[in-house]
Short mmCIF file of C-alpha atoms in Angstrom, two decimals:
data_model
loop_
_atom_site.label_atom_id
_atom_site.label_comp_id
_atom_site.label_asym_id
_atom_site.label_seq_id
_atom_site.Cartn_x
_atom_site.Cartn_y
_atom_site.Cartn_z
CA MET A 1 0.00 0.00 0.00
CA GLU A 2 1.30 3.45 -0.93
CA GLU A 3 2.38 5.68 1.93
CA THR A 4 -0.07 8.43 2.87
CA PHE A 5 0.98 12.07 3.00
CA PHE A 6 1.06 12.01 6.80
CA GLN A 7 3.17 8.85 6.90
CA LYS A 8 5.72 10.54 4.65
CA LEU A 9 5.58 13.66 6.78
CA LEU A 10 5.53 12.17 10.28
CA GLY A 11 6.69 8.57 9.96
CA ASP A 12 4.67 5.39 10.43
CA SER A 13 3.88 5.82 14.12
CA LEU A 14 3.21 8.50 16.72
CA VAL A 15 3.17 8.55 20.51
CA GLY A 16 -0.27 8.31 22.11
CA LYS A 17 -1.41 8.30 25.71
CA GLU A 18 -1.84 4.54 25.68
CA GLY A 19 1.01 3.58 23.41
CA THR A 20 1.89 3.73 19.74
CA VAL A 21 -0.64 5.12 17.25
CA ASN A 22 -0.48 4.40 13.53
CA THR A 23 -0.01 7.65 11.63
CA VAL A 24 -2.31 6.49 8.85
CA SER A 25 -5.26 6.91 11.24
CA ILE A 26 -4.95 10.68 11.65
CA GLY A 27 -5.76 11.76 8.09
CA GLY A 28 -8.92 11.59 6.06
CA GLU A 29 -11.77 13.51 4.46
CA GLY A 30 -13.18 16.24 6.71
CA LYS A 31 -10.37 15.98 9.26
CA THR A 32 -7.96 18.72 10.35
CA VAL A 33 -4.46 17.96 11.63
CA GLY A 34 -2.55 20.46 13.77
CA LEU A 35 1.23 20.42 14.21
CA TYR A 36 1.94 22.04 17.57
CA PHE A 37 5.52 23.32 17.80
CA SER A 38 6.15 23.95 21.47
CA ALA A 39 8.51 23.35 24.41
CA HIS A 40 8.34 23.18 28.20
CA TRP A 41 11.07 25.83 28.63
CA CYS A 42 9.05 28.41 26.65
CA PRO A 43 6.77 30.59 28.88
CA PRO A 44 4.36 31.60 26.05
CA CYS A 45 4.01 27.89 25.22
CA ARG A 46 3.12 27.00 28.80
CA GLY A 47 0.57 29.81 28.75
CA PHE A 48 -1.03 28.70 25.48
CA THR A 49 -1.02 24.91 25.97
CA PRO A 50 -3.83 24.82 28.59
CA LYS A 51 -6.05 26.95 26.31
CA LEU A 52 -5.34 24.72 23.34
CA SER A 53 -5.99 21.63 25.50
CA GLU A 54 -9.39 23.00 26.50
CA PHE A 55 -10.27 23.70 22.87
CA TYR A 56 -9.09 20.25 21.78
CA LYS A 57 -11.10 18.43 24.44
CA LYS A 58 -14.26 20.24 23.36
CA HIS A 59 -13.80 19.86 19.62
CA HIS A 60 -11.57 16.83 19.01
CA VAL A 61 -14.57 14.70 18.05
CA ASP A 62 -17.16 17.09 16.62
CA LYS A 63 -14.66 18.97 14.46
CA LYS A 64 -12.52 15.89 13.64
CA PHE A 65 -9.46 17.70 14.95
CA GLU A 66 -6.17 15.98 15.81
CA ILE A 67 -2.97 17.58 17.11
CA ILE A 68 0.61 16.33 16.96
CA PHE A 69 3.07 17.78 19.48
CA VAL A 70 6.41 18.60 17.80
CA SER A 71 8.80 19.20 20.67
CA SER A 72 11.62 21.71 20.91
CA ASP A 73 12.47 20.50 24.40
CA LYS A 74 16.16 20.10 25.17
CA LYS A 75 15.88 16.79 27.04
CA GLU A 76 13.60 13.79 26.58
CA GLU A 77 12.71 13.93 30.27
CA GLU A 78 11.34 17.48 29.84
CA TYR A 79 9.46 16.37 26.71
CA LYS A 80 7.78 13.49 28.59
CA HIS A 81 6.85 15.71 31.54
CA TYR A 82 5.35 18.37 29.24
CA PHE A 83 3.52 15.82 27.09
CA GLU A 84 1.74 14.49 30.20
CA GLU A 85 -0.23 17.76 30.25
CA MET A 86 -1.42 17.28 26.65
CA PRO A 87 -4.45 15.26 25.51
CA TRP A 88 -3.27 14.69 21.94
CA LEU A 89 -0.51 12.79 20.09
CA ALA A 90 3.20 13.51 19.73
CA LEU A 91 6.09 12.97 17.36
CA PRO A 92 8.61 10.60 19.02
CA TYR A 93 11.26 12.69 20.77
CA SER A 94 14.03 10.54 19.32
CA ASP A 95 13.11 11.60 15.78
CA ARG A 96 15.08 14.86 15.98
CA SER A 97 15.90 14.98 12.27
CA ARG A 98 12.21 14.84 11.37
CA LYS A 99 11.45 17.56 13.91
CA ASP A 100 14.09 19.78 12.27
CA HIS A 101 12.66 18.98 8.83
CA LEU A 102 9.14 19.93 9.94
CA SER A 103 10.38 23.24 11.34
CA GLN A 104 12.12 23.96 8.03
CA LYS A 105 9.25 22.78 5.84
CA PHE A 106 6.71 24.99 7.57
CA LYS A 107 9.17 27.84 8.17
CA VAL A 108 8.60 27.87 11.92
CA SER A 109 10.64 30.76 13.29
CA GLY A 110 9.30 30.83 16.85
CA ILE A 111 7.18 28.91 19.34
CA PRO A 112 4.41 28.26 20.15
CA THR A 113 3.26 27.75 16.56
CA LEU A 114 0.17 25.81 15.51
CA VAL A 115 0.16 24.78 11.83
CA LEU A 116 -3.14 23.41 10.52
CA LEU A 117 -3.23 20.91 7.64
CA ASP A 118 -6.15 19.52 5.66
CA GLY A 119 -6.62 15.88 6.67
CA LYS A 120 -7.58 14.87 3.15
CA ASP A 121 -4.42 15.91 1.28
CA GLY A 122 -2.11 17.48 3.84
CA LYS A 123 -2.32 20.93 2.28
CA GLU A 124 -1.48 23.76 4.62
CA ILE A 125 -4.52 25.68 5.86
CA THR A 126 -2.76 28.21 8.07
CA LYS A 127 0.36 28.71 10.19
CA GLU A 128 -1.56 31.16 12.37
CA GLY A 129 -3.56 28.57 14.31
CA ARG A 130 -2.49 30.00 17.65
CA GLY A 131 -3.79 33.50 16.95
CA MET A 132 -6.88 32.16 15.20
CA MET A 133 -7.82 30.02 18.21
CA LEU A 134 -7.32 32.87 20.64
CA ASP A 135 -9.51 35.13 18.47
CA ASP A 136 -12.16 32.41 18.03
CA PRO A 137 -12.11 30.28 21.22
CA LYS A 138 -15.52 28.74 20.40
CA GLY A 139 -14.24 27.58 17.01
CA ASP A 140 -17.10 29.15 15.06
CA ASN A 141 -14.82 29.63 12.04
CA PHE A 142 -12.66 26.51 12.50
CA PRO A 143 -10.45 25.43 10.72
CA TRP A 144 -9.76 29.11 10.13
CA ARG A 145 -9.10 28.93 6.41
CA PRO A 146 -7.64 32.26 5.25
CA LYS A 147 -9.64 34.28 2.77
CA THR A 148 -8.75 33.65 -0.84
CA LEU A 149 -8.04 36.31 -3.46
CA ASN A 150 -11.60 35.89 -4.70
CA ASP A 151 -13.03 36.19 -1.18
CA ILE A 152 -11.22 39.50 -0.68
CA LEU A 153 -11.95 41.10 -4.06
CA LYS A 154 -15.30 39.59 -5.10
CA ASP A 155 -17.35 42.58 -3.87
CA VAL A 156 -14.74 45.30 -4.49
CA LYS A 157 -15.48 47.78 -7.27
CA LEU A 158 -12.12 48.32 -8.95
CA VAL A 159 -11.69 51.79 -10.44
CA SER A 160 -9.95 53.10 -13.55
CA HIS A 161 -9.65 56.44 -15.31
CA GLU A 162 -11.14 55.45 -18.62
CA ARG A 163 -13.01 52.16 -18.19
CA GLY A 164 -15.28 52.94 -15.27
CA GLU A 165 -15.75 50.43 -12.48
CA LYS A 166 -14.72 46.81 -12.93
CA SER A 167 -15.45 43.80 -10.77
CA PHE A 168 -12.99 41.07 -9.94
CA ASP A 169 -15.22 38.78 -11.98
CA ASP A 170 -14.23 40.83 -15.05
CA LEU A 171 -10.62 39.70 -14.53
CA LYS A 172 -11.32 35.97 -14.82
CA GLY A 173 -8.78 34.25 -17.06
CA LYS A 174 -6.38 37.21 -17.06
CA PHE A 175 -2.78 37.23 -15.91
CA LEU A 176 -2.62 39.69 -13.03
CA GLY A 177 -0.13 41.96 -11.36
CA LEU A 178 -0.98 43.10 -7.83
CA TYR A 179 0.98 46.32 -7.35
CA PHE A 180 1.57 47.35 -3.75
CA SER A 181 2.89 50.89 -3.84
CA ALA A 182 2.54 54.44 -2.46
CA HIS A 183 3.24 58.01 -3.58
CA TRP A 184 5.36 58.76 -0.49
CA CYS A 185 7.78 55.89 -1.31
CA PRO A 186 10.77 57.01 -3.48
CA PRO A 187 11.57 53.48 -4.80
CA CYS A 188 7.90 53.17 -5.81
CA ARG A 189 7.99 56.43 -7.75
CA GLY A 190 11.17 55.22 -9.44
CA PHE A 191 9.67 51.86 -10.44
CA THR A 192 6.17 52.95 -11.46
CA PRO A 193 7.22 54.63 -14.78
CA LYS A 194 9.08 51.44 -15.76
CA LEU A 195 6.05 49.34 -14.93
CA ILE A 196 3.85 51.68 -16.98
CA ASP A 197 6.14 51.22 -20.01
CA THR A 198 6.01 47.43 -19.67
CA TYR A 199 2.26 47.44 -19.16
CA LYS A 200 1.72 49.56 -22.29
CA ALA A 201 4.03 47.28 -24.29
CA LEU A 202 2.01 44.25 -23.21
CA GLN A 203 -1.26 45.98 -24.07
CA GLN A 204 0.06 46.80 -27.54
CA GLN A 205 0.94 43.12 -27.94
CA GLU A 206 -2.64 42.31 -26.88
CA LYS A 207 -1.43 40.20 -23.99
CA ASN A 208 -4.08 39.09 -21.52
CA PHE A 209 -2.64 41.07 -18.59
CA GLU A 210 -4.04 43.51 -16.03
CA ILE A 211 -2.62 45.30 -13.01
CA VAL A 212 -4.43 46.28 -9.81
CA PHE A 213 -2.90 49.08 -7.73
CA LEU A 214 -3.16 48.46 -3.97
CA SER A 215 -2.30 51.67 -2.22
CA SER A 216 -0.42 52.36 0.99
CA ASP A 217 -0.91 56.11 0.60
CA ARG A 218 -1.66 58.13 3.71
CA SER A 219 -4.36 60.35 2.25
CA GLU A 220 -6.92 60.16 -0.53
CA GLU A 221 -5.36 63.24 -2.09
CA ALA A 222 -1.97 61.49 -2.34
CA PHE A 223 -3.68 58.37 -3.72
CA ASN A 224 -5.46 60.37 -6.42
CA GLU A 225 -2.29 62.26 -7.32
CA TYR A 226 -0.35 59.03 -7.71
CA PHE A 227 -3.06 56.97 -9.39
CA LYS A 228 -3.68 59.52 -12.14
CA GLU A 229 -0.29 58.47 -13.61
CA MET A 230 -1.36 54.83 -13.85
CA PRO A 231 -3.16 53.26 -16.83
CA TRP A 232 -4.47 50.25 -14.92
CA LEU A 233 -7.07 49.47 -12.23
CA ALA A 234 -7.00 50.20 -8.51
CA ALA A 235 -8.81 49.22 -5.36
CA PRO A 236 -10.55 52.34 -4.01
CA TYR A 237 -8.62 54.38 -1.46
CA GLY A 238 -9.21 53.18 2.08
CA ASP A 239 -10.68 49.84 1.00
CA SER A 240 -9.69 47.02 3.36
CA SER A 241 -8.71 44.78 0.44
CA SER A 242 -5.26 46.39 0.17
CA LYS A 243 -4.37 45.43 3.74
CA GLU A 244 -5.96 41.98 3.47
CA LEU A 245 -4.11 41.18 0.24
CA SER A 246 -0.86 42.41 1.77
CA GLY A 247 -1.34 39.82 4.51
CA LEU A 248 -2.45 37.09 2.12
CA PHE A 249 0.73 37.45 0.03
CA SER A 250 3.05 38.26 2.98
CA VAL A 251 4.13 41.58 1.49
CA GLN A 252 7.12 42.83 3.49
CA GLY A 253 7.75 46.18 1.80
CA ILE A 254 6.94 48.35 -1.20
CA PRO A 255 7.07 48.49 -4.13
CA THR A 256 6.01 44.86 -4.52
CA LEU A 257 4.55 43.37 -7.69
CA ILE A 258 2.89 39.97 -7.22
CA LEU A 259 2.45 38.13 -10.53
CA LEU A 260 -0.48 35.71 -10.90
CA ASP A 261 -1.22 33.32 -13.77
CA GLU A 262 -4.52 32.99 -15.63
CA ASN A 263 -5.85 30.80 -12.78
CA HIS A 264 -4.67 33.43 -10.29
CA GLU A 265 -1.98 31.17 -8.84
CA VAL A 266 1.28 32.90 -7.89
CA ILE A 267 3.94 33.02 -10.60
CA SER A 268 6.30 35.16 -8.53
CA SER A 269 6.23 37.55 -5.59
CA ASN A 270 9.16 39.42 -7.15
CA GLY A 271 7.56 40.81 -10.29
CA ARG A 272 9.88 43.82 -10.10
CA ALA A 273 12.77 41.63 -11.17
CA PHE A 274 10.91 40.35 -14.24
CA VAL A 275 9.90 43.86 -15.32
CA SER A 276 13.43 45.16 -14.75
CA HIS A 277 15.09 42.37 -16.75
CA ASP A 278 12.42 42.11 -19.46
CA PRO A 279 10.97 45.64 -19.84
CA LYS A 280 9.37 44.91 -23.23
CA GLY A 281 7.67 41.77 -21.95
CA GLU A 282 9.33 39.51 -24.51
CA GLU A 283 9.30 36.59 -22.03
CA PHE A 284 5.77 37.28 -20.75
CA PRO A 285 3.98 35.69 -18.88
CA TRP A 286 7.24 35.03 -17.02
CA LYS A 287 5.93 31.63 -16.02
CA LEU A 288 8.40 29.00 -14.88
CA LYS A 289 8.55 25.74 -16.82
CA PRO A 290 8.97 22.34 -15.14
CA LEU A 291 12.75 22.63 -15.89
CA ASN A 292 14.27 26.11 -16.21
CA CYS A 293 17.57 27.66 -17.16
CA LEU A 294 18.96 29.67 -14.27
CA ASN A 295 19.59 33.23 -15.44
CA GLU A 296 19.13 36.86 -14.39
CA LEU A 297 15.40 36.60 -14.98
CA THR A 298 14.73 33.39 -13.03
CA VAL A 299 17.32 33.58 -10.25
CA SER A 300 14.99 35.60 -7.98
CA THR A 301 12.95 32.41 -7.50
CA VAL A 302 15.87 30.90 -5.58
CA ASN A 303 15.19 33.24 -2.67
CA GLU A 304 11.53 32.25 -2.49
CA GLU A 305 11.39 28.44 -2.82
CA PRO A 306 13.58 25.34 -2.40
CA CYS A 307 15.26 24.75 -5.76
CA LEU A 308 17.02 21.78 -7.34
CA ILE A 309 19.92 23.11 -9.43
CA TYR A 310 22.22 21.15 -11.74
CA PHE A 311 25.39 23.20 -12.10
CA THR A 312 26.84 22.32 -15.52
CA ASP A 313 30.02 23.21 -17.37
CA GLY A 314 27.85 24.92 -19.98
CA GLU A 315 28.61 22.36 -22.67
CA ASP A 316 25.78 21.16 -24.92
CA ALA A 317 26.21 17.57 -23.70
CA SER A 318 25.75 18.60 -20.06
CA ILE A 319 22.66 20.66 -20.85
CA LYS A 320 21.25 17.72 -22.82
CA ASP A 321 21.85 15.51 -19.76
CA ALA A 322 19.89 17.99 -17.66
CA ASN A 323 16.95 17.91 -20.06
CA ASP A 324 17.07 14.13 -20.48
CA MET A 325 17.51 13.17 -16.82
CA ILE A 326 15.98 16.02 -14.81
CA GLY A 327 13.30 17.09 -17.29
CA PRO A 328 11.10 13.95 -17.00
CA VAL A 329 11.23 14.06 -13.19
CA ALA A 330 10.27 17.74 -13.22
CA GLU A 331 7.42 17.05 -15.66
CA GLN A 332 6.17 14.14 -13.55
CA LEU A 333 6.13 15.99 -10.22
CA CYS A 334 4.92 19.31 -11.60
CA SER A 335 2.05 17.72 -13.52
CA LYS A 336 0.81 16.21 -10.25
CA LYS A 337 1.52 19.46 -8.37
CA GLN A 338 3.58 17.39 -5.93
CA SER A 339 7.01 18.93 -6.43
CA PRO A 340 8.72 20.19 -3.26
CA VAL A 341 11.32 22.03 -5.40
CA ILE A 342 11.63 24.21 -8.49
CA PHE A 343 13.91 22.60 -11.10
CA PHE A 344 16.84 24.43 -12.74
CA TYR A 345 20.02 23.81 -14.63
CA ALA A 346 22.79 26.41 -14.57
CA LYS A 347 25.24 27.22 -17.32
CA SER A 348 28.81 28.33 -16.68
CA ASP A 349 28.12 32.08 -16.47
CA ASP A 350 28.12 35.01 -14.04
CA THR A 351 24.74 34.06 -12.55
CA ALA A 352 25.90 30.52 -11.82
CA ASP A 353 29.28 31.72 -10.52
CA SER A 354 27.61 34.14 -8.08
CA LEU A 355 25.33 31.41 -6.79
CA ARG A 356 28.22 28.95 -6.48
CA ASP A 357 30.06 31.50 -4.38
CA PHE A 358 26.96 32.14 -2.24
CA ILE A 359 26.58 28.46 -1.33
CA ASP A 360 30.34 27.91 -1.11
CA LEU A 361 30.28 25.26 -3.83
CA THR A 362 33.54 23.98 -5.28
CA ASP A 363 34.46 24.78 -8.86
CA GLU A 364 33.64 21.20 -9.83
CA ASP A 365 31.17 21.11 -12.74
CA ASN A 366 28.04 19.00 -13.22
CA VAL A 367 27.01 19.03 -9.55
CA LEU A 368 23.41 18.46 -8.40
CA VAL A 369 22.23 20.39 -5.35
CA ILE A 370 19.02 21.39 -3.61
CA LEU A 371 19.27 24.95 -2.36
CA ASP A 372 16.72 25.87 0.31
CA VAL A 373 17.34 29.55 1.00
CA PRO A 374 14.17 30.00 3.13
CA SER A 375 15.56 27.36 5.52
CA GLN A 376 19.19 28.42 4.99
CA LYS A 377 20.34 24.93 3.93
CA VAL A 378 22.02 23.39 0.87
CA TYR A 379 22.07 19.68 0.03
CA THR A 380 24.52 18.06 -2.41
CA SER A 381 23.85 14.78 -4.24
CA ASP A 382 26.44 12.04 -3.80
CA ASP A 383 25.61 10.46 -7.17
CA GLU A 384 28.55 10.54 -9.56
CA VAL A 385 26.36 9.89 -12.62
CA LEU A 386 23.15 11.82 -13.30
CA THR A 387 20.15 9.49 -13.72
CA LYS A 388 16.38 9.98 -13.62
CA GLU A 389 16.14 7.53 -10.72
CA GLY A 390 18.85 9.36 -8.79
CA VAL A 391 17.21 12.75 -9.34
CA LEU A 392 13.82 11.47 -8.19
CA LYS A 393 15.27 9.82 -5.08
CA PHE A 394 17.22 12.99 -4.23
CA VAL A 395 13.99 15.04 -4.37
CA GLU A 396 11.96 12.44 -2.45
CA ASP A 397 14.62 12.17 0.28
CA PHE A 398 14.63 15.97 0.58
CA SER A 399 10.85 16.04 0.87
CA ALA A 400 10.94 13.31 3.54
CA GLY A 401 13.64 15.09 5.57
CA LYS A 402 16.18 12.29 5.02
CA LEU A 403 19.01 14.45 3.71
CA THR A 404 21.78 16.00 5.77
CA GLY A 405 22.29 19.53 4.61
CA LYS A 406 24.94 22.16 5.14
CA GLN A 407 24.04 25.45 6.79
CA LEU A 408 24.46 28.44 4.50
CA ARG A 409 27.01 30.93 5.66
CA GLY A 410 25.53 34.00 7.33
#
């Protein structure tokens, strides 16, 4: 029988109050699984755990809610003592490598953290389970699924200078750019004219592309002054959608251009780089392929997602190997939307050299690595010969947390 998502993620067995529990039992249609990252030595954890325990006892059955304790305790004795207070399951303390992998996979930067996963397919619902539970202690909105892009914009009347009001429904099937910007921001005012030029070029090419301006301006007067330069749509000044979308896409600063495909899935959160390197939109829609050449246009993705990169010597034979051996694996995983990495090959050029230096890679050519910048780790394949089977195993071992990586230098 094929392993379930949760078996791959958590192993075959978990610790229960009355002994070992088979991991396969925790998933399923209509269920919600929480990963509770916590530790006895952490005061906020000890404050939150009793509240979470109360919620769990009330709703474990009626809401089909299970929790797995993922311990950051420093000693197994402390773990056992802390777990006695908890009514749910736990990852075995001895499985430290899996604990580290879970922290990296879900980008847990502090504790307590409660990550909620859909029991059917393991897809992440939210990493903000702690705050959501505190805001909704009765669980009226459990499992606290975040609003989608459609939820946020479906009733918003988008404005333009020449086309009147538009609804989000009018943008179905279009590639979108969500432009977070403000008049008071000098980098924004420097980038906006470039974005206007690219937008106009794409309109002249009759590309199916629209931009929505989401303002951080401090007054309606400043918004109007800034927006009159722009040939695209905007959410009205003061509308809550700008703030909600900023949270949905984890916007850290402005200007930020989020690029979405025709199904409104994220292409890139660094649209500025694509506009800067391709101002005429010759590579539009800037959508990554299953296997991509690493260059100035695509390298920004490396900062956002774990990436498998085959560093070649730039020779035609090496690039053919990449396409023959890595390409089918990339196609297979991407078609099923099950790939934990973005696939690249790198030629022998300045972009590759800079990245080699960043990860402290030797000058040896034809090296296969997985670079996980969000988790600050790099993993190097031991295989001397590139094969499809070796590439697939390398990716699967990374996804299962079985690889030993090297910490990136600070």
